């Protein structure tokens, strides 16, 4: 584990303009730098680098952060990997803290598994090229599939001989421990009798007589293997995969992700295929943004892995109709994760691998572009053919399609699809909407008709509380955090009148100075108000701790947070999109007041609107509880008391705001 002192040194030394400048051409613009965003396609620069704050922010796609965040986002590194990259760039020696002994054992074990897998890959690849059987059987198989030697070496393909223990014996001779051979699954143990009293395990190879496909993680390290048998053997599985281990979880891995990740980001799309050879063939046809689920059912973890690089997935199917229907559930999972799905169906008898071998690179690319369909349209077409003129089948189809649409998180996308399917299936859009709402609606308690309650409850309680939704509570919370980050140490002045018979007017005017952070903490935290957004709440709590100790907090602390959400939020709120030029007043003769001159009003208004929204929301929630209690025949006297208390609080907040307006 990298020590905190080393991490602090890296943040202190790393200059965001230098780090970003290694990847993006930047031009000086005032005190900041401007360039084309590397995270989305744009012609007009909106990517802003602020050397004073040591942060970057793109006002086009919204990405932002510090030097470490940039390396993580651009190079798809983990947090420790990004820190090591910057330490190397700035010649900072990495100091490691001494972890728990159990952690050391676990890390050593994981590293041993990685090292053993690397040895295995080299062993299998050497077998393929340097062994007579490997060339005759394994290499000839790859050549028959049209793979060039460059492609074979790029994917580190190999061959495992028919011998029972060729690899296991070689690994043991090279000093690799049997326990790690067993944990990686490269070997398995078989008891053999040496004499009548002692039994010793003998290690045998899991992969025998198979061509080998190493499986890499995101950083390119080998985590497991897939092996395809070449001889005809009805009892043996066609493909065998490494078993689960400390470094390999099949449900979280995608074949080809290491070779594909940069192309996926560049093209903002990921092709999803079924097998190893599909991935390799498409790469050889210059389509590199492709991964495979390796013949397993698609999992949520695999989909989220793709979602780190793009929101667009194109699934490439072979012509097997039964296989397609079996895979539809996997695509529903993709939609549930908020990704956009398109589908390409290859001709009967073809898969991506065979089609690319028959037709070549340019024809393959052209075929995909011409035949890709939106998934909902594809599924509707597919199932409509099965339904034919059977009304019961068609009703089932409609429910199936609506169920798929209901899984899409975005309401606008759902609406567009419902309209499209209404036209395709000749069913009223409102019927589809009603069916979808039924599917999405969580189970709720039945409530009595409103007429049954009218005579029992005051009219003010029966009415829905009209909450002003122009700005949500979260937006109010965001505004308060923005003021804390940008103006926390600034002082605002309050005037207070009190009775004083010694004064000519009978009133004494007192002036109080208070920091913005102190005022907000007193008004929000001390009133027991919690923010709904957990990241805003975290920042508020940190300010509360520092304010209690009468210290000033540096907003850079939040920009450098290990929590990417906190870091991104802080960078965004500290990055004003528009700045007046230094010569604005001289050129245009127009005075524009800057925010610090309006600070007191901004802080008071932000707190007022947040409190108002909170109380209105509590009133509405309490109203629902009263109606539910009435329906169930429960006593709601206490709830009515709460209602009256909240109404009084609402009036009090409004009065305070009136005072603010008068005192301005």
C-alpha positions in Angstrom: 0.0 0.0 0.0 1.4 3.4 -1.0 1.9 5.6 2.1 -0.1 8.8 2.6 3.1 10.8 2.7 4.0 9.6 -0.9 0.5 10.3 -2.1 0.7 13.8 -0.7 4.0 14.3 -2.4 2.6 13.2 -5.7 -0.3 15.6 -5.5 2.0 18.4 -4.4 4.5 17.9 -7.3 2.2 16.8 -10.2 1.1 19.8 -12.3 -2.2 19.2 -14.1 -1.2 21.3 -17.1 2.0 19.2 -17.6 0.2 15.9 -17.1 -2.6 16.8 -19.5 -0.2 18.4 -21.9 1.4 15.0 -22.5 -1.8 13.9 -24.2 -3.7 17.1 -25.2 -2.4 20.1 -27.1 -3.1 23.1 -24.8 -3.1 26.8 -25.5 -2.8 29.5 -22.9 -6.0 31.5 -22.4 -5.6 34.1 -19.6 -4.5 32.2 -16.5 -6.0 28.9 -17.8 -5.2 26.6 -20.7 -7.7 25.4 -23.3 -7.7 22.4 -25.6 -9.9 19.8 -27.4 -11.3 17.3 -25.0 -9.7 13.8 -25.2 -12.9 12.2 -23.8 -15.4 13.2 -26.5 -15.3 14.4 -30.1 -15.4 18.1 -30.5 -14.3 20.8 -32.9 -14.5 23.8 -30.6 -12.3 23.6 -27.5 -14.2 23.3 -24.2 -11.6 21.5 -22.2 -10.3 23.8 -19.5 -7.2 23.3 -17.4 -6.8 25.5 -14.3 -3.2 25.5 -13.0 -4.1 27.6 -10.0 -6.6 25.0 -8.7 -4.6 22.2 -10.3 -7.7 20.8 -11.9 -9.2 20.2 -15.3 -12.8 20.5 -16.5 -14.6 19.8 -19.8 -17.7 21.9 -20.3 -18.8 19.8 -23.2 -18.9 16.3 -21.7 -18.6 17.3 -18.0 -15.6 15.3 -17.1 -13.2 16.9 -14.6 -10.7 16.2 -11.9 -7.0 16.4 -11.0 -3.9 15.0 -12.5 -4.5 11.5 -11.0 -8.1 11.5 -12.2 -7.0 12.4 -15.7 -4.5 9.5 -15.9 -7.2 7.1 -14.5 -9.8 8.3 -17.0 -7.5 8.6 -20.0 -5.4 5.5 -19.6 -8.0 3.5 -17.7 -5.7 2.9 -14.8 -6.7 2.1 -11.2 -6.0 4.7 -8.5 -2.7 3.0 -7.4 -1.6 2.5 -11.0 -2.2 6.3 -11.7 -0.2 7.2 -8.6 2.7 5.0 -9.8 2.6 6.5 -13.3 2.9 10.1 -11.9 5.6 9.0 -9.4 7.6 7.7 -12.3 7.0 10.9 -14.3 8.2 13.1 -11.5 10.9 10.8 -10.2 9.2 10.3 -6.8 10.3 7.3 -4.9 7.3 5.2 -3.9 7.2 4.3 -0.2 5.0 1.4 0.8 3.4 1.2 4.3 3.7 -2.2 6.0 0.3 -3.9 5.5 -1.3 -6.5 7.8 0.5 -9.8 7.6 -2.6 -11.5 6.2 -2.6 -8.8 3.5 1.0 -9.6 2.6 0.2 -13.3 2.3 -2.8 -12.6 0.1 -0.9 -10.2 -2.1 2.0 -12.6 -2.4 -0.4 -15.4 -3.4 -2.1 -13.3 -6.0 1.3 -12.2 -7.5 2.4 -15.9 -7.5 -0.7 -16.8 -9.5 0.0 -14.0 -12.0 3.6 -15.1 -12.4 2.7 -18.7 -12.9 0.1 -17.9 -15.5 2.8 -15.8 -17.4 5.1 -18.8 -17.3 2.3 -21.1 -18.6 1.5 -18.7 -21.5 5.2 -18.7 -22.6 5.3 -22.5 -22.2 2.2 -23.0 -24.4 3.4 -20.4 -27.0 6.8 -22.0 -27.3 5.1 -25.3 -27.7 3.1 -23.9 -30.6 6.0 -22.5 -32.5 9.0 -24.6 -31.5 7.5 -28.1 -30.9 7.0 -30.4 -33.8 3.5 -31.5 -32.6 2.7 -27.9 -31.8 3.4 -26.7 -35.3 1.8 -29.7 -36.9 -1.4 -29.7 -34.9 -1.8 -26.3 -33.1 -0.3 -23.9 -35.5 -1.8 -25.5 -38.5 -5.3 -25.2 -36.8 -4.8 -21.4 -36.4 -3.6 -21.1 -40.0 -6.6 -23.0 -41.2 -8.7 -20.3 -39.4 -6.9 -17.7 -41.3 -4.9 -16.3 -38.4 -1.5 -14.8 -39.3 1.6 -15.3 -37.1 1.4 -11.7 -36.0 -2.2 -12.2 -34.8 -1.3 -15.4 -33.0 1.6 -13.7 -31.2 -0.6 -10.6 -30.4 -3.1 -12.7 -28.5 -0.3 -15.0 -27.1 -2.0 -18.1 -28.4 -0.4 -21.5 -27.7 -0.7 -25.3 -27.6 -0.7 -27.9 -24.8 0.5 -31.3 -25.8 -1.4 -34.6 -25.4 1.1 -35.7 -22.7 -0.5 -36.2 -19.2 1.8 -33.9 -17.2 4.2 -32.1 -19.6 3.3 -28.6 -18.3 3.1 -29.6 -14.6 6.5 -31.3 -14.7 8.1 -28.3 -16.4 6.5 -25.8 -13.9 7.8 -27.9 -10.9 11.2 -28.1 -12.5 11.3 -24.3 -12.8 10.5 -23.9 -9.1 6.8 -23.2 -9.2 4.9 -24.6 -6.2 2.3 -27.3 -6.6 -0.2 -25.3 -4.4 -0.3 -22.5 -7.0 -0.5 -25.0 -9.9 -3.7 -26.3 -8.2 -5.1 -22.9 -7.3 -4.8 -21.6 -10.9 -6.4 -24.8 -12.1 -3.5 -25.4 -14.6 -3.0 -28.8 -12.9 -5.1 -31.2 -10.8 -4.1 -33.8 -8.4 -4.4 -37.6 -8.8 -3.6 -40.0 -5.9 -1.1 -42.7 -6.9 0.0 -45.5 -4.7 3.7 -45.7 -4.3 3.6 -48.4 -1.7 1.0 -50.0 0.5 1.3 -47.4 3.2 2.0 -44.0 1.6 0.0 -42.2 -1.0 1.4 -39.1 -2.8 -0.5 -36.8 -5.1 0.7 -36.6 -8.7 0.0 -33.4 -10.7 -1.7 -33.8 -14.1 -2.3 -31.2 -16.8 -5.9 -29.8 -17.0 -5.4 -28.7 -20.6 -4.1 -31.6 -22.8 -4.2 -31.7 -26.6 -5.8 -28.2 -26.8 -5.0 -24.9 -28.4 -4.7 -22.3 -25.7 -6.3 -18.9 -25.4 -4.9 -16.7 -22.5 -7.5 -14.5 -20.8 -6.2 -11.0 -19.8 -7.5 -8.5 -17.3 -7.7 -4.8 -18.0 -4.1 -4.1 -17.3 -2.9 -7.0 -19.6 -2.0 -9.6 -16.9 -3.1 -13.2 -17.6 -5.8 -14.3 -15.2 -6.8 -17.6 -16.8 -6.9 -19.8 -19.9 -9.4 -21.2 -22.3 -8.5 -24.4 -24.2 -10.1 -25.9 -27.3 -9.8 -29.6 -28.0 -8.7 -30.6 -31.5 -9.2 -34.3 -31.5 -12.7 -35.8 -31.8 -13.8 -37.0 -28.4 -17.5 -37.1 -27.6 -16.7 -37.5 -23.9 -14.5 -34.4 -23.7 -15.8 -30.8 -23.6 -15.0 -28.8 -26.7 -13.8 -25.9 -24.5 -12.4 -26.0 -21.0 -11.8 -22.8 -19.0 -9.6 -22.2 -15.9 -11.6 -22.6 -12.7 -12.3 -19.6 -10.5 -9.4 -18.4 -8.5 -8.2 -15.4 -6.5 -7.4 -13.6 -9.8 -10.0 -15.1 -12.1 -13.7 -14.7 -11.8 -15.5 -15.7 -15.0 -18.5 -13.5 -14.3 -16.3 -10.4 -14.1 -14.1 -11.1 -17.1 -14.4 -10.4 -20.8 -12.1 -12.0 -23.3 -10.3 -9.4 -25.4 -11.0 -6.4 -23.1 -7.3 -5.5 -22.7 -6.7 -5.4 -26.5 -10.1 -3.6 -27.1 -10.4 -0.9 -24.4 -8.7 1.9 -26.3 -10.6 1.2 -29.5 -13.9 1.0 -27.6 -13.3 4.5 -26.2 -12.2 5.9 -29.5 -15.2 4.6 -31.4 -17.6 4.9 -28.5 -19.0 1.4 -29.2 -18.3 -2.1 -28.2 -19.0 -5.2 -30.3 -20.0 -8.2 -28.2 -19.5 -11.7 -29.6 -19.6 -15.2 -28.2 -16.2 -16.9 -28.7 -12.5 -16.4 -28.6 -12.0 -16.9 -32.4 -14.7 -14.3 -33.2 -12.7 -11.7 -31.2 -9.4 -12.6 -32.9 -11.0 -12.7 -36.5 -12.5 -9.3 -36.0 -9.2 -7.8 -34.8 -7.5 -9.2 -37.9 -10.2 -7.5 -39.9 -9.3 -4.2 -38.3 -12.3 -4.2 -35.9 -10.6 -3.9 -32.5 -13.4 -2.7 -30.3 -14.7 -6.2 -29.7 -15.0 -8.5 -26.6 -16.5 -11.9 -25.9 -18.4 -13.3 -23.0 -16.5 -16.6 -23.7 -19.6 -18.7 -24.2 -21.1 -18.0 -20.8 -24.3 -16.2 -20.0 -23.7 -12.4 -19.9 -23.5 -11.1 -16.4 -24.2 -7.6 -14.8 -20.5 -7.3 -13.8 -19.4 -7.9 -17.5 -21.9 -5.3 -18.7 -20.6 -2.8 -16.1 -17.0 -3.5 -17.3 -18.1 -2.5 -20.8 -20.0 0.5 -19.4 -16.7 1.9 -18.1 -15.6 2.6 -21.7 -18.8 3.2 -23.6 -22.6 3.3 -23.3 -23.1 1.7 -26.8 -23.1 -2.0 -27.4 -23.6 -3.9 -30.7 -24.3 -7.6 -30.3 -23.1 -9.8 -33.2 -25.3 -12.9 -33.5 -24.8 -15.9 -35.8 -27.8 -17.2 -37.8 -28.9 -19.7 -35.2 -32.5 -18.6 -34.1 -32.5 -20.8 -31.1 -29.3 -19.4 -29.8 -30.5 -15.8 -30.4 -33.7 -16.4 -28.3 -31.6 -17.9 -25.5 -29.4 -14.8 -25.5 -32.3 -12.2 -25.3 -32.2 -12.3 -21.4 -28.6 -11.1 -21.5 -29.5 -8.1 -23.7 -32.3 -7.2 -21.2 -29.5 -7.0 -18.6 -27.6 -4.6 -20.8 -30.6 -2.3 -21.1 -31.2 -2.5 -17.3 -27.6 -1.0 -16.9 -28.6 2.0 -19.0 -26.6 1.0 -22.1 -27.8 1.4 -25.7 -28.0 -1.9 -27.6 -27.9 -2.6 -31.3 -27.9 -6.1 -33.0 -26.4 -7.5 -36.1 -27.7 -10.9 -37.4 -25.3 -12.8 -39.7 -26.6 -15.1 -42.5 -27.7 -18.6 -41.6 -24.7 -20.8 -40.8 -22.3 -17.9 -40.3 -20.8 -16.3 -37.3 -18.4 -13.3 -37.1 -15.4 -15.5 -37.5 -16.6 -17.5 -40.5 -18.1 -14.5 -42.2 -14.8 -12.5 -42.0 -12.8 -15.5 -43.4 -15.2 -15.8 -46.3 -15.6 -12.1 -47.2 -12.6 -10.2 -45.9 -12.2 -7.1 -43.8 -14.0 -4.4 -45.9 -17.0 -6.6 -46.7 -17.4 -7.5 -43.0 -17.3 -3.8 -41.9 -19.8 -2.9 -44.7 -22.1 -5.8 -43.6 -22.2 -4.7 -40.0 -22.9 -1.1 -40.8 -25.7 -2.0 -43.2 -27.4 -4.6 -41.0 -27.2 -3.3 -37.5 -30.7 -2.8 -35.9 -31.9 -1.2 -32.7 -32.4 -4.1 -30.3 -36.1 -3.4 -29.4 -36.9 -3.3 -33.1 -34.9 -6.5 -33.7 -36.7 -8.3 -30.9 -40.1 -7.1 -32.0 -39.5 -8.3 -35.5 -38.1 -11.6 -34.3 -41.0 -12.4 -32.0 -43.7 -11.1 -34.4 -42.7 -13.8 -36.8 -43.3 -16.5 -34.2 -46.7 -15.0 -33.2 -47.9 -14.9 -36.8 -51.8 -14.6 -36.6 -52.2 -16.2 -33.2 -53.8 -13.5 -31.0 -52.7 -15.2 -27.7 -49.1 -15.5 -28.9 -49.2 -11.9 -29.9 -50.5 -10.8 -26.5 -47.6 -12.7 -24.9 -45.2 -11.1 -27.3 -46.5 -7.6 -26.4 -46.0 -8.2 -22.7 -42.5 -9.6 -23.4 -41.5 -6.5 -25.4 -43.0 -4.1 -22.8 -41.2 -6.0 -20.1 -37.9 -5.3 -21.9 -38.7 -1.6 -22.4 -39.7 -1.3 -18.7 -36.1 -2.3 -17.8 -34.6 0.8 -19.4 -33.8 3.4 -16.7 -34.2 6.5 -18.8 -37.9 7.6 -19.1 -37.4 9.5 -22.4 -35.9 6.4 -24.1 -38.7 4.3 -22.7 -41.3 6.7 -24.2 -39.6 6.7 -27.6 -39.6 2.9 -27.7 -43.2 2.6 -26.6 -44.3 4.9 -29.4 -42.2 2.9 -32.0 -43.5 -0.5 -30.8 -47.1 0.8 -30.7 -46.8 1.4 -34.5 -45.0 -1.9 -35.2 -47.5 -4.0 -33.2 -50.6 -2.0 -34.0 -51.4 -1.6 -30.4 -52.5 1.7 -28.7 -49.6 3.6 -27.1 -51.6 4.3 -23.9 -52.2 0.5 -23.5 -48.5 -0.1 -23.7 -47.8 2.7 -21.2 -50.3 1.3 -18.8 -48.9 -2.2 -19.1 -45.3 -0.8 -18.6 -46.3 1.2 -15.5 -47.9 -1.9 -14.0 -44.6 -3.7 -14.5 -42.5 -0.9 -13.0 -44.8 -0.1 -10.1 -43.5 -1.4 -6.9 -46.0 -3.1 -4.6 -47.9 -0.5 -2.6 -50.6 -0.6 0.1 -54.1 -0.1 -1.3 -55.6 3.2 -0.3 -59.3 4.0 0.1 -61.0 6.3 -2.3 -60.5 10.0 -1.5 -64.3 10.5 -1.0 -64.2 8.1 2.0 -61.8 10.4 3.8 -63.0 13.9 2.9 -65.2 14.4 5.9 -62.6 13.1 8.4 -59.6 15.2 7.5 -59.0 19.0 7.0 -59.0 20.1 3.4 -55.4 21.4 3.7 -54.2 17.8 4.5 -56.2 16.2 1.7 -54.6 18.5 -0.9 -51.2 17.4 -2.4 -48.5 19.7 -1.1 -47.3 21.7 -4.1 -43.6 21.6 -3.9 -41.8 24.0 -6.2 -39.9 21.7 -8.5 -38.2 24.4 -10.5 -35.0 23.5 -8.5 -34.7 20.2 -6.8 -33.5 19.7 -3.3 -30.3 18.2 -4.7 -29.7 21.3 -6.7 -30.2 23.4 -3.5 -27.7 21.1 -1.7 -25.3 21.5 -4.6 -25.5 25.3 -4.5 -24.6 25.3 -0.7 -21.6 23.0 -1.4 -20.5 25.3 -4.2 -20.6 28.3 -1.8 -18.7 26.4 0.8 -15.9 25.3 -1.6 -15.5 28.7 -3.3 -16.2 31.1 -0.4 -15.8 29.1 2.8 -13.2 31.3 4.4 -14.8 34.6 3.2 -16.5 36.8 5.8 -20.0 38.2 5.5 -21.4 41.1 7.6 -24.6 41.0 9.6 -26.3 44.0 11.2 -28.3 43.4 14.4 -30.6 45.9 16.1 -31.3 45.7 19.8 -33.1 47.9 22.4 -30.8 50.5 24.1 -32.2 53.4 26.0 -28.9 55.2 26.0 -29.0 55.6 22.2 -30.8 58.6 20.7 -33.0 56.3 18.6 -33.5 53.8 21.4 -31.9 51.2 19.3 -28.3 49.9 19.1 -26.8 48.7 15.8 -24.3 45.9 16.2 -22.1 44.6 13.4 -21.0 40.9 13.3 -18.5 39.3 10.9 -18.9 35.6 10.3 -17.2 33.2 7.9 -19.4 31.7 5.2 -18.5 28.2 6.3 -19.4 28.9 10.0 -22.7 30.5 9.0 -23.7 27.6 6.8 -22.7 25.0 9.4 -24.7 26.8 12.1 -27.8 27.1 9.9 -27.7 23.6 8.3 -25.7 21.1 10.5 -26.7 22.6 13.9 -30.4 22.5 12.8 -30.0 18.8 12.3 -30.5 18.9 8.5 -28.9 16.2 6.5 -28.3 16.3 2.7 -29.9 13.7 0.5 -26.9 13.4 -1.8 -24.3 11.3 0.1 -21.3 13.1 -1.5 -22.7 16.5 -0.6 -23.3 15.3 2.9 -19.7 14.0 3.2 -18.3 17.4 2.1 -20.7 19.2 4.5 -19.5 17.0 7.4 -15.9 17.7 6.6 -16.5 21.4 6.8 -18.4 20.9 10.0 -15.5 19.2 11.6 -13.0 21.9 10.6 -15.3 24.7 11.6 -15.7 23.2 15.0 -11.9 23.3 15.4 -11.9 26.9 14.1 -9.7 26.1 11.1 -10.0 26.8 7.4 -10.4 23.9 5.0 -8.6 23.9 1.6 -11.0 22.9 -1.2 -8.1 21.1 -2.9 -8.5 18.4 -0.3 -11.8 17.4 -2.0 -10.4 17.7 -5.5 -7.7 15.2 -4.5 -10.1 12.8 -2.8 -9.7 9.1 -3.5 -13.5 9.0 -3.9 -13.9 9.8 -7.7 -17.5 11.2 -7.1 -16.3 13.7 -4.4 -13.4 14.7 -6.6 -15.5 15.1 -9.7 -18.2 17.2 -7.9 -15.6 19.4 -6.3 -13.7 20.1 -9.5 -17.0 20.9 -11.3 -18.2 23.3 -8.6 -14.8 25.0 -8.4 -14.7 25.5 -12.2 -16.7 28.6 -13.4 -17.6 28.1 -17.0 -17.4 31.8 -17.9 -14.9 34.4 -16.8 -14.9 38.1 -17.6 -11.8 39.2 -19.5 -9.4 41.6 -17.7 -10.3 44.4 -20.1 -14.1 43.9 -20.0 -15.0 47.1 -18.1 -12.6 49.3 -20.1 -13.8 47.9 -23.5 -17.6 47.7 -22.9 -18.1 50.3 -20.1 -20.5 47.9 -18.4 -20.0 47.0 -14.8 -20.9 43.4 -13.9 -21.0 42.8 -10.1 -18.9 39.7 -9.2 -20.3 37.1 -6.9 -18.3 38.0 -3.8 -20.1 41.4 -3.6 -23.4 39.5 -3.5 -22.2 36.7 -1.2 -24.4 37.4 1.8 -27.6 37.4 -0.3 -26.5 34.2 -2.1 -25.8 32.3 1.1 -29.0 33.4 2.8 -31.1 32.6 -0.2 -29.5 29.2 -0.7 -30.2 28.2 3.0 -33.8 29.6 2.8 -34.7 27.7 -0.3 -33.2 24.4 1.0 -35.1 24.7 4.3 -38.3 25.6 2.5 -38.0 22.6 0.2 -37.2 20.2 3.1 -40.2 21.3 5.1 -42.5 21.1 2.0 -41.2 17.6 1.3 -41.8 16.6 5.0 -45.3 17.9 4.8 -46.1 15.9 1.7 -44.7 12.7 3.3 -46.6 13.3 6.5 -49.8 13.9 4.5 -49.4 10.5 2.8 -48.9 8.8 6.2 -52.1 10.4 7.5 -54.1 9.1 4.5 -52.6 5.7 4.9 -53.3 5.6 8.7 -56.9 6.7 8.0 -57.3 3.9 5.4 -55.9 1.3 7.8 -58.0 2.5 10.7 -54.9 3.5 12.7 -54.6 6.4 15.2 -53.1 9.4 13.4 -53.4 12.0 16.2 -49.6 12.2 16.5 -49.3 12.6 12.7 -51.8 15.5 12.8 -49.7 17.2 15.5 -46.6 16.8 13.3 -48.5 18.3 10.4 -49.4 21.4 12.5 -45.8 21.7 13.7 -44.5 21.6 10.1 -47.0 24.2 9.0 -45.8 26.5 11.8 -42.2 25.9 10.7 -43.0 26.7 7.1 -44.5 30.1 8.2 -41.4 30.8 10.4 -39.1 30.1 7.5 -41.1 32.4 5.3 -41.0 35.2 7.9 -37.2 34.9 8.1 -36.9 35.2 4.3 -39.1 38.3 4.5 -36.7 39.8 7.0 -33.8 39.0 4.6 -35.6 40.9 1.8 -36.3 43.9 4.0 -32.7 44.2 5.3 -31.1 44.0 1.8 
